[in-house]
mmCIF file of C-alpha atoms in Angstrom:
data_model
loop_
_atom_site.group_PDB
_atom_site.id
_atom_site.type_symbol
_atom_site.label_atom_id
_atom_site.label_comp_id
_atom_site.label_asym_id
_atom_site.label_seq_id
_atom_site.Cartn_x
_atom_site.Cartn_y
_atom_site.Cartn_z
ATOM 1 C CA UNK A 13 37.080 -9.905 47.506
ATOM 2 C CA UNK A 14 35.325 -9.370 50.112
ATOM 3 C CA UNK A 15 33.742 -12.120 52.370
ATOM 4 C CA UNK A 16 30.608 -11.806 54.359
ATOM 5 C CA UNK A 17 29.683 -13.111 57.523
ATOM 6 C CA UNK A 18 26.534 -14.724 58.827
ATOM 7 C CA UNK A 19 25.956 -11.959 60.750
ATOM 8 C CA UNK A 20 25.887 -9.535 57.647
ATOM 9 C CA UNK A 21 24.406 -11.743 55.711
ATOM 10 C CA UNK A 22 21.270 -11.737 58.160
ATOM 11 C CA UNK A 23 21.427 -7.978 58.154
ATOM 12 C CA UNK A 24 20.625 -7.829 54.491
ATOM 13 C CA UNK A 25 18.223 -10.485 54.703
ATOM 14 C CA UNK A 26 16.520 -8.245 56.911
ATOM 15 C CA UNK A 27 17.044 -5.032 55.606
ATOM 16 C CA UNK A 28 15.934 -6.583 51.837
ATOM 17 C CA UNK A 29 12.634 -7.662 53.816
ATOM 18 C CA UNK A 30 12.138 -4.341 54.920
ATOM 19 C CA UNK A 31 12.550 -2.631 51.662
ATOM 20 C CA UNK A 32 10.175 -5.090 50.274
ATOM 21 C CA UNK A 33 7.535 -4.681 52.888
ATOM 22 C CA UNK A 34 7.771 -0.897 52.255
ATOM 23 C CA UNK A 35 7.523 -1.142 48.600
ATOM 24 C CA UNK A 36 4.696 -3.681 48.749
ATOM 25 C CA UNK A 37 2.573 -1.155 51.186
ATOM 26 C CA UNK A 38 3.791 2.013 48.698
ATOM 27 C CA UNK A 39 2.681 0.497 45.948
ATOM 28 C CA UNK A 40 -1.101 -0.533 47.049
ATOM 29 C CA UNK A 41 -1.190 2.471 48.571
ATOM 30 C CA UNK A 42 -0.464 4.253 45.170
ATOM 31 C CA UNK A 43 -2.865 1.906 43.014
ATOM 32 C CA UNK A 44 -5.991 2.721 45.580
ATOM 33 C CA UNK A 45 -5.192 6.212 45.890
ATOM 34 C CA UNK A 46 -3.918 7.142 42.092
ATOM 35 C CA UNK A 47 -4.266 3.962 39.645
ATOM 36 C CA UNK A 48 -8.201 2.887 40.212
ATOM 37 C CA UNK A 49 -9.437 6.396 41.133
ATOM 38 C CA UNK A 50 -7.598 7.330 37.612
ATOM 39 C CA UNK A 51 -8.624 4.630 35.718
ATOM 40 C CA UNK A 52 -12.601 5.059 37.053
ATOM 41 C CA UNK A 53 -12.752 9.189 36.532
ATOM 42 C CA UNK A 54 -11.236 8.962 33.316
ATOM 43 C CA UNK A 55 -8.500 11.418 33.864
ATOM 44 C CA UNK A 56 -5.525 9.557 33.173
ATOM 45 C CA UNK A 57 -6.025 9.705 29.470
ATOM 46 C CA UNK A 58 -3.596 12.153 28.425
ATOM 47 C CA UNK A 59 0.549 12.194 28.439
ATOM 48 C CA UNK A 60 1.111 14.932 31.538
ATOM 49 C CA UNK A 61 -1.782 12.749 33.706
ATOM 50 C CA UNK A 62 0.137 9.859 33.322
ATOM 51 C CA UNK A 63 3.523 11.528 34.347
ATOM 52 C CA UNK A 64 2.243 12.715 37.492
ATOM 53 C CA UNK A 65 0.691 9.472 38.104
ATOM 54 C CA UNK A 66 4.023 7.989 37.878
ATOM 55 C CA UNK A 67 5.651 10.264 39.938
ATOM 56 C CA UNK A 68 4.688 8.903 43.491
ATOM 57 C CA UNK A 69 6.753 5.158 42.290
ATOM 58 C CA UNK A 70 9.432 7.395 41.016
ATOM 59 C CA UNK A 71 9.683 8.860 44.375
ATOM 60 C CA UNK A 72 8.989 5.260 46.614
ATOM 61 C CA UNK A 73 11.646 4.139 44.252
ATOM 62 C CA UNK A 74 14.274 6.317 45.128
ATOM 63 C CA UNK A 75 12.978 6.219 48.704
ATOM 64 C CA UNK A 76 13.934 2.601 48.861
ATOM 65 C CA UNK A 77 16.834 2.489 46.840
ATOM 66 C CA UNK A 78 18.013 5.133 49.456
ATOM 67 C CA UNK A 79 16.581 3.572 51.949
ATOM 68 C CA UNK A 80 15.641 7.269 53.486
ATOM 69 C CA UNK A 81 13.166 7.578 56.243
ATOM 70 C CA UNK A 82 12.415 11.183 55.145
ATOM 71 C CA UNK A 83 11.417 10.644 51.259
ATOM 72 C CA UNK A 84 9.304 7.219 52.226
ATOM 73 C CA UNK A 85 7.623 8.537 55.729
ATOM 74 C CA UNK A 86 7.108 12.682 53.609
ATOM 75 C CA UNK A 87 8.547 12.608 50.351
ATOM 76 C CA UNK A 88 6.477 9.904 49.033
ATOM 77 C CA UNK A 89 2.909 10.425 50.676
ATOM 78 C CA UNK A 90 3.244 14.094 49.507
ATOM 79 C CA UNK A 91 3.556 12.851 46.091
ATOM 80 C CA UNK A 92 0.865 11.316 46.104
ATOM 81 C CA UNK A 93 -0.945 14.196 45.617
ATOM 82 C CA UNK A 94 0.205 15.819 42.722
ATOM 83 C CA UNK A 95 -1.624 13.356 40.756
ATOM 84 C CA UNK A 96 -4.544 13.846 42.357
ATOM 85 C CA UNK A 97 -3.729 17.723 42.522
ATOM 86 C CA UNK A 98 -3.438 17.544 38.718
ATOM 87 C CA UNK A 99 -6.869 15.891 38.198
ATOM 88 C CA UNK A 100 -9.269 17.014 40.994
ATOM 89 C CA UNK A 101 -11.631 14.386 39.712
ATOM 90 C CA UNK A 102 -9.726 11.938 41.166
ATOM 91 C CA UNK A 103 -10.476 12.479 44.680
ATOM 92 C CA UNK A 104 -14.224 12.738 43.851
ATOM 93 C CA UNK A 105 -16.691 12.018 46.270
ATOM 94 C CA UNK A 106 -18.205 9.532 44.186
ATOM 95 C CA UNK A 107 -15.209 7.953 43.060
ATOM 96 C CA UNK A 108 -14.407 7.856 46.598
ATOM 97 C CA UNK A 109 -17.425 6.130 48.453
ATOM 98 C CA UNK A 110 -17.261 5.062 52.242
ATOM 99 C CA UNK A 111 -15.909 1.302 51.681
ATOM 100 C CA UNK A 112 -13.286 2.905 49.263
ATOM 101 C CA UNK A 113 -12.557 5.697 51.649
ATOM 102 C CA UNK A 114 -11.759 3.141 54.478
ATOM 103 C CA UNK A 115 -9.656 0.692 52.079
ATOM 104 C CA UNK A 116 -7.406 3.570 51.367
ATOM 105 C CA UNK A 117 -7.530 5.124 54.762
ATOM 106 C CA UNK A 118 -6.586 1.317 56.043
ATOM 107 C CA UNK A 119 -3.724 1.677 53.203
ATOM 108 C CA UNK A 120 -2.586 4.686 54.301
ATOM 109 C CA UNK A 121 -2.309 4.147 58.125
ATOM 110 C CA UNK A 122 -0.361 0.681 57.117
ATOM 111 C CA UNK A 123 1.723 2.330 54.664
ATOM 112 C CA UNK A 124 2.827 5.080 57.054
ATOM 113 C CA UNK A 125 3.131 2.299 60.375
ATOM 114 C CA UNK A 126 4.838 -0.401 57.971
ATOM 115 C CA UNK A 127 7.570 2.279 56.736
ATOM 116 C CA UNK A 128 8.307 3.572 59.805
ATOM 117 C CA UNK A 129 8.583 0.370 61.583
ATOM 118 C CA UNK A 130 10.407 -1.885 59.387
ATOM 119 C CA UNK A 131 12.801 1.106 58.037
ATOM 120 C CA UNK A 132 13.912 1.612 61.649
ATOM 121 C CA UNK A 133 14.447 -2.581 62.216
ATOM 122 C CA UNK A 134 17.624 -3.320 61.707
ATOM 123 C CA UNK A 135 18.659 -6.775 63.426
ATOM 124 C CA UNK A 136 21.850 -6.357 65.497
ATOM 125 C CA UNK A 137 24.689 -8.702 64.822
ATOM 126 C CA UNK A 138 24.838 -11.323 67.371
ATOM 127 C CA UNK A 139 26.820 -11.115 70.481
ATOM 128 C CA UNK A 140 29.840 -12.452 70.916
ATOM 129 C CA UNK A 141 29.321 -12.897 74.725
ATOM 130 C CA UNK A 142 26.230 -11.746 77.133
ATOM 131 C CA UNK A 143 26.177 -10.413 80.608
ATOM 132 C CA UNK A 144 22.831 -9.016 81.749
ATOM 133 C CA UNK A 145 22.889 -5.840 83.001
ATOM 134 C CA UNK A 146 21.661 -5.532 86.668
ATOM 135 C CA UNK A 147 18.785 -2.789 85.687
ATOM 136 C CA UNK A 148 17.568 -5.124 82.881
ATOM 137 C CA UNK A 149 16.208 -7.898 85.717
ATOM 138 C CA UNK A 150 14.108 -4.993 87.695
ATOM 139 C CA UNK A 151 10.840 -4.219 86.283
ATOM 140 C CA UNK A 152 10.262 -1.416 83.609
ATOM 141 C CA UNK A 153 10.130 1.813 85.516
ATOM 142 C CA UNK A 154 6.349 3.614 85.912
ATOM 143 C CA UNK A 155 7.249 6.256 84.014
ATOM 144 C CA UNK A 156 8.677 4.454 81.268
ATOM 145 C CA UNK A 157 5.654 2.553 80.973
ATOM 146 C CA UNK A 158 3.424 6.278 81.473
ATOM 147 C CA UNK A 159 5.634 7.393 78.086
ATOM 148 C CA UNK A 160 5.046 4.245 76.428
ATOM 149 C CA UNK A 161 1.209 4.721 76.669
ATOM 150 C CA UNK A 162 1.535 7.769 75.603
ATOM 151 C CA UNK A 163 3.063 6.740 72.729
ATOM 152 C CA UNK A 164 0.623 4.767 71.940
ATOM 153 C CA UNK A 165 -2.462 7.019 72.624
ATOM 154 C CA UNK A 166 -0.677 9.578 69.934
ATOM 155 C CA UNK A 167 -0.071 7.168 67.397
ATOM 156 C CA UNK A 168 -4.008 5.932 67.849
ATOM 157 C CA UNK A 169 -4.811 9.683 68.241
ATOM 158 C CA UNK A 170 -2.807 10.440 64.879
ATOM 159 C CA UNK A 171 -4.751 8.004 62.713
ATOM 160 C CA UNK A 172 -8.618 7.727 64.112
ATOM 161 C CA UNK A 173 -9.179 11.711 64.631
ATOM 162 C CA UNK A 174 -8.594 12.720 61.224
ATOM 163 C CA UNK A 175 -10.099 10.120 59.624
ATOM 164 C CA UNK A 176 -13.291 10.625 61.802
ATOM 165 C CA UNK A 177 -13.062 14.178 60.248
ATOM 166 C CA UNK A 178 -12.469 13.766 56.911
ATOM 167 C CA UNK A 179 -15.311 11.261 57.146
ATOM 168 C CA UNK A 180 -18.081 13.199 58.360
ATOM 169 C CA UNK A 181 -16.996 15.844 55.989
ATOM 170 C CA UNK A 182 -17.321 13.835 52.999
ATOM 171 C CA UNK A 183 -20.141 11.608 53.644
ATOM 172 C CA UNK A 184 -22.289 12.705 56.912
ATOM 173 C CA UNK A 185 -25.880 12.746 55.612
ATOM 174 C CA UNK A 186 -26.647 15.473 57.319
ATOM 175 C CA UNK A 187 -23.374 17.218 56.547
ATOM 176 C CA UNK A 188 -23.433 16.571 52.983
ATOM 177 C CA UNK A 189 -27.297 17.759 53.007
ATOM 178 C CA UNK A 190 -26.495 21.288 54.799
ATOM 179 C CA UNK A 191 -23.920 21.846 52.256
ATOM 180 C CA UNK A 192 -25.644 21.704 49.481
ATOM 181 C CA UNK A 193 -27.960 23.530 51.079
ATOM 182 C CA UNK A 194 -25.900 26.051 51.618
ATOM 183 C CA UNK A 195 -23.484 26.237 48.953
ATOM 184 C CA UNK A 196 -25.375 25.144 46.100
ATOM 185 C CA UNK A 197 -23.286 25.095 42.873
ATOM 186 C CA UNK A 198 -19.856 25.364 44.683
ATOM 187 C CA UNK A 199 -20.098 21.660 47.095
ATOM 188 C CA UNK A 200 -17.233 20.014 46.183
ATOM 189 C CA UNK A 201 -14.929 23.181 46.667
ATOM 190 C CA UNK A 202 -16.251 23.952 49.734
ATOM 191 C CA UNK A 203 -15.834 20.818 50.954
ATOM 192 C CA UNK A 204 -12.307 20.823 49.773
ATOM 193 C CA UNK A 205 -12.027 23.703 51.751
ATOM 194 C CA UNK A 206 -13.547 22.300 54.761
ATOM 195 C CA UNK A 207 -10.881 18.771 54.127
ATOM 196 C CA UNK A 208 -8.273 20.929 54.402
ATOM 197 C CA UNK A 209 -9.202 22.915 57.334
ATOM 198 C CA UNK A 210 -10.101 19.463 59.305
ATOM 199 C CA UNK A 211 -6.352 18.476 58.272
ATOM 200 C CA UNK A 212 -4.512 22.078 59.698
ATOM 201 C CA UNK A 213 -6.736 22.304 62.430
ATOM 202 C CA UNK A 214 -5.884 18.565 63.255
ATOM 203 C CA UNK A 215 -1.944 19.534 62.753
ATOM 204 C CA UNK A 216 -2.077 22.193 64.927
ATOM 205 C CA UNK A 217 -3.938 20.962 68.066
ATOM 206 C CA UNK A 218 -1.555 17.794 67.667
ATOM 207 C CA UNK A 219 1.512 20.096 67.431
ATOM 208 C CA UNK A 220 0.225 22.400 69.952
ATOM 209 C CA UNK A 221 -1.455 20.529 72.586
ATOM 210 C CA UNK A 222 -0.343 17.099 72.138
ATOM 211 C CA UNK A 223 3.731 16.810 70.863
ATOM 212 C CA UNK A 224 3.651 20.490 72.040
ATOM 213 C CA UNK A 225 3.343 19.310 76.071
ATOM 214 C CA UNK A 226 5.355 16.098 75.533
ATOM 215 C CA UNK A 227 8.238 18.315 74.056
ATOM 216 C CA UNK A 228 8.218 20.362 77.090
ATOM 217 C CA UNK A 229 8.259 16.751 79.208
ATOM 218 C CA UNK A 230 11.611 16.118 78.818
ATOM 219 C CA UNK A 231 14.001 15.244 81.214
ATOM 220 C CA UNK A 232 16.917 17.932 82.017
ATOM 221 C CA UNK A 233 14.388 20.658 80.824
ATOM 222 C CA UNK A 234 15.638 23.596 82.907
ATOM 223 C CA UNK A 235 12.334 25.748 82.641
ATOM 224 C CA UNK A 236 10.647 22.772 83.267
ATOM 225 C CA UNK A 237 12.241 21.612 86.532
ATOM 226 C CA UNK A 238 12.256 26.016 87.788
ATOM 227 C CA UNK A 239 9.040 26.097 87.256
ATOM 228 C CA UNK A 240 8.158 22.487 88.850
ATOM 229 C CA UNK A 241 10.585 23.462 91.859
ATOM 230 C CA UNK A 242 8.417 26.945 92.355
ATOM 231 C CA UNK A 243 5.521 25.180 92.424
ATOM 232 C CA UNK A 244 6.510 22.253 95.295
ATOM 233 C CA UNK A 245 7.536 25.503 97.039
ATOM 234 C CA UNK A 246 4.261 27.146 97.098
ATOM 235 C CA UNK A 247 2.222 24.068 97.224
ATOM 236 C CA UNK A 248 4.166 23.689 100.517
ATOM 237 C CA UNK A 249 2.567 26.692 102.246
ATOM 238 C CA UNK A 250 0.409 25.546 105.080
ATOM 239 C CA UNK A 251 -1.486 29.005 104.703
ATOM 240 C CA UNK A 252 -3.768 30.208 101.726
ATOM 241 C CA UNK A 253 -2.624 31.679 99.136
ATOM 242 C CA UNK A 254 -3.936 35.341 97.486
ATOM 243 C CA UNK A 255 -5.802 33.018 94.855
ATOM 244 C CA UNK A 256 -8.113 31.586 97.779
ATOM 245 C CA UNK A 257 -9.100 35.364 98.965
ATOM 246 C CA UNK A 258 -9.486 36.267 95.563
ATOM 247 C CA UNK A 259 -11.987 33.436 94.891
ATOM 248 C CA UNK A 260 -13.749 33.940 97.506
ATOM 249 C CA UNK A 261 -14.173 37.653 97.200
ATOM 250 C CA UNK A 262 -15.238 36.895 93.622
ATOM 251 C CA UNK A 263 -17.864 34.379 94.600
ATOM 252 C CA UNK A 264 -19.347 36.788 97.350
ATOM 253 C CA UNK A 265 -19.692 39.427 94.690
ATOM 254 C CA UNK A 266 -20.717 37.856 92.014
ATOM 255 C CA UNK A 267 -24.018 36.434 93.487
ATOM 256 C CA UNK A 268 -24.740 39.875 95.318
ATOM 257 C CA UNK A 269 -24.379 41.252 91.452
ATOM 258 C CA UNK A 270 -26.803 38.264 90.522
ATOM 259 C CA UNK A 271 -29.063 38.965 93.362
ATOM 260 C CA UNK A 272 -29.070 42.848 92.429
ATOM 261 C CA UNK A 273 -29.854 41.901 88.988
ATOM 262 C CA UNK A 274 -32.647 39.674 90.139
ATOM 263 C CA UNK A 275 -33.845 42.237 92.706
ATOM 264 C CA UNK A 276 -34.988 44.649 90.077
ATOM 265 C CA UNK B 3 -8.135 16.548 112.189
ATOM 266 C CA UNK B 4 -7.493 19.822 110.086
ATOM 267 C CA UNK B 5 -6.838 17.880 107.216
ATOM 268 C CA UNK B 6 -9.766 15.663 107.033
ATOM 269 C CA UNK B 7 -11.635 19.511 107.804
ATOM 270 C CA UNK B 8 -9.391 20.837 104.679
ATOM 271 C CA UNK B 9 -10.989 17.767 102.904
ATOM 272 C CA UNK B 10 -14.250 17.884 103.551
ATOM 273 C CA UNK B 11 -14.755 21.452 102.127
ATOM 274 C CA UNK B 12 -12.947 20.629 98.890
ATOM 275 C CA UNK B 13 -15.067 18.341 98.214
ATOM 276 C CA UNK B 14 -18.113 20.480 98.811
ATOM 277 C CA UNK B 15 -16.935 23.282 97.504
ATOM 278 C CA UNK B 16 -16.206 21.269 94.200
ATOM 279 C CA UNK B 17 -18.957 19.658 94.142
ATOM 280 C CA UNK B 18 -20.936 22.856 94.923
ATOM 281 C CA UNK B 19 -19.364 24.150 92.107
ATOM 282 C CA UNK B 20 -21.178 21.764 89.979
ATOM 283 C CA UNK B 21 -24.766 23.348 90.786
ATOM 284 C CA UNK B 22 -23.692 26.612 89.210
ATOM 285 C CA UNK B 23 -22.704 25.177 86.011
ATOM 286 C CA UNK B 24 -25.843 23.749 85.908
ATOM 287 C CA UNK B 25 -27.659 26.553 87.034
ATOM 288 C CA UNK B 26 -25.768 28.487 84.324
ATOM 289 C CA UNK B 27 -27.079 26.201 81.767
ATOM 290 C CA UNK B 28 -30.667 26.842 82.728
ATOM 291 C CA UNK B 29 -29.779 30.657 82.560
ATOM 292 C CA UNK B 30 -29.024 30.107 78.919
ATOM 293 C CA UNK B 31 -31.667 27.978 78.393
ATOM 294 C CA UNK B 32 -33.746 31.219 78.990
ATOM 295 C CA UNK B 33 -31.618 33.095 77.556
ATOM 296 C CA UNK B 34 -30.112 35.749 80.257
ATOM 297 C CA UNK B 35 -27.015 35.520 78.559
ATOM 298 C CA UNK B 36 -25.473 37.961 81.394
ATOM 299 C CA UNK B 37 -26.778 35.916 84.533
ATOM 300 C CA UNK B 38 -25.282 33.055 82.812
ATOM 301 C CA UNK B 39 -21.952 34.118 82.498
ATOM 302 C CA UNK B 40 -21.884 35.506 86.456
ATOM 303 C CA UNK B 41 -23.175 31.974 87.369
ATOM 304 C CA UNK B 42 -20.208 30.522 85.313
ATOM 305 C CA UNK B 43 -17.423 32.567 86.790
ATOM 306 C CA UNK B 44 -19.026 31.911 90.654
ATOM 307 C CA UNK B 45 -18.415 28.388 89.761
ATOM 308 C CA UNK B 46 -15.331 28.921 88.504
ATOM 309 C CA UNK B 47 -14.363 30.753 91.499
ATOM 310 C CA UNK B 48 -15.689 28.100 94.200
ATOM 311 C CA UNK B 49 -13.876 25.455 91.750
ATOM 312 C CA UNK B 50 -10.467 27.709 92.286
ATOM 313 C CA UNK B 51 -11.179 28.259 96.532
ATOM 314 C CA UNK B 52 -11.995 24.096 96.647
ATOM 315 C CA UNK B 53 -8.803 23.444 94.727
ATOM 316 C CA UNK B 54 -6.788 25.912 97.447
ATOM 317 C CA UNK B 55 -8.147 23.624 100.461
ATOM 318 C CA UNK B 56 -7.552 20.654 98.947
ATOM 319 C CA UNK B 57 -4.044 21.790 98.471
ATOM 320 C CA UNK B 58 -4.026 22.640 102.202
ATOM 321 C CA UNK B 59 -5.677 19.175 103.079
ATOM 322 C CA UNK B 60 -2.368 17.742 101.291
ATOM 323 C CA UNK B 61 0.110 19.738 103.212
ATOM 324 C CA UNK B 62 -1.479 18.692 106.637
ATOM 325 C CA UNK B 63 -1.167 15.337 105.420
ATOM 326 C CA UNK B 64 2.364 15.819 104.633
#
């Protein structure tokens, strides 16, 4: 049989913590976003309803049971909406008023920060001897700390934008007014339409212009350091380069053109 | 003394810059789309000559 020490022993401790901390947020993230919205509308009356309702704990289930970073962090969120895919009224705007909106927004962001944080903490076992390392007394490099608040910004970035979206989407007065306005008879497909467009166009200026630079800000990147070498190269050159004769050729034009123009 | 020369007209030249993009908004404000879009790229272009002297100001610093 075999024996466990203390220092395994801790490890599950730990490790059963964090499995209940991510079930706990998974689960009142599921009844705000699928129980109560089901329960209000109406819509979780018949068998097929209540299967897809289910669904999302079948999937945090197996999420924790595997203990998978994938199924908790995509496979469950994603689930989430097949219930709410099944039975648009769900996600109704009046179902889903502003203090509601912002309890399951709040839900959301702590699920998702919750998951990812306590099912990467895993408590090492405890040394058998210690030696500090002569780097670990000198202060945290600059640009360590530069790529730690950029960390940070993202992960603020990631949650406030598209919730500032999806907000004035769904309950902007003026907004909401110009919609029905404008698409009388078709307002809460349209703005299903719009919720969705917020989301992609949110996903790709974060993949594009925000993970999309930091990717390229590696260290080792061979482009990267070419291009960064040509460019202490040039910015080297005590004379002006064709871009300053350019501009100032284009300048000089330009307001002759505008003083032509003004002329007749 | 070049450099602090180099210096001195970026800054002007950027800062000039500013007065076309604000003259450009007045052109649209009347509504001469096309005189508001030569004002732009004349700012644009005293932005990019401003940005070539202060590069110069930093190699005579070097």
């Amino acid at each position: 049989m075999e024996v466990l020490g203390p220092a395994d022993a801790s490890l599950g401790r730990w490790r059963t913590f964090a499995d209940a901390v991510a079930l706990a947020l998974g689960a009142n993230l599921w009844v705000a976003l699928v129980l109560l919205p089901g329960l209000v509308s109406g819509v979780l009356h018949s068998g097929p309803a209540q299967l897809t309702a289910v669904l999302p704990l079948v999937v945090l289930g197996i999420g924790v049971w595997r203990r998978s970073d994938l199924i908790l962090l995509f496979g469950f969120p994603s689930a989430l909406l097949v219930p709410v895919a099944f039975a648009p009224g769900m996600a109704n705007v009046h179902v889903y008023g502003p203090i509601r909106f912002a309890i399951v927004a709040v839900g959301l962001v702590g699920y998702l920060l919750g998951a990812s944080v306590f099912t990467s903490f895993r408590e090492p076992p405890p040394p058998l001897a210690e030696r500090p390392l002569t780097s670990a007394t000198r202060p945290m490099a600059s640009r360590w700390r530069r790529r730690f608040r950029i960390y940070a910004a993202l992960t603020a970035m990631s949650a406030v934008f598209p919730l500032i979206l999806l907000y004035t989407i769904n309950f902007d007065g003026e907004v909401r007014e110009l919609i029905k306005l404008k698409y009388s008879g078709r307002v809460a497909a349209f703005t299903t339409v719009l919720n969705l467009g917020a989301i992609g166009f949110w996903v790709a200026i974060y993949a594009g212009f925000f993970l999309g630079v930091l990717r390229r800000h590696r260290t080792g990147d061979r482009d990267l350091m070419t291009s960064l070498e040509k460019l202490r190269q040039s910015s080297k050159r005590a004379r002006p380069r064709p871009q300053f004769y350019l501009g100032v050729a284009l300048a000089l034009g330009l307001m002759l053109a505008l003083l032509l123009m003004r002329g007749r | 003394m070049r450099r602090y020369f180099f210096e001195t007209l970026a800054v002007l030249l950027m800062g000039g810059s500013i007065v076309f993009f604000v003259e450009c908004i007045h052109y649209l404000a009347r509504r001469e789309y096309v005189g508001a879009i030569i004002v732009m790229f004349i700012g644009l272009a005293v932005i990019s000559v401003g940005r070539e002297m202060a590069r110069l100001a930093l190699v005579q610093k070097d």
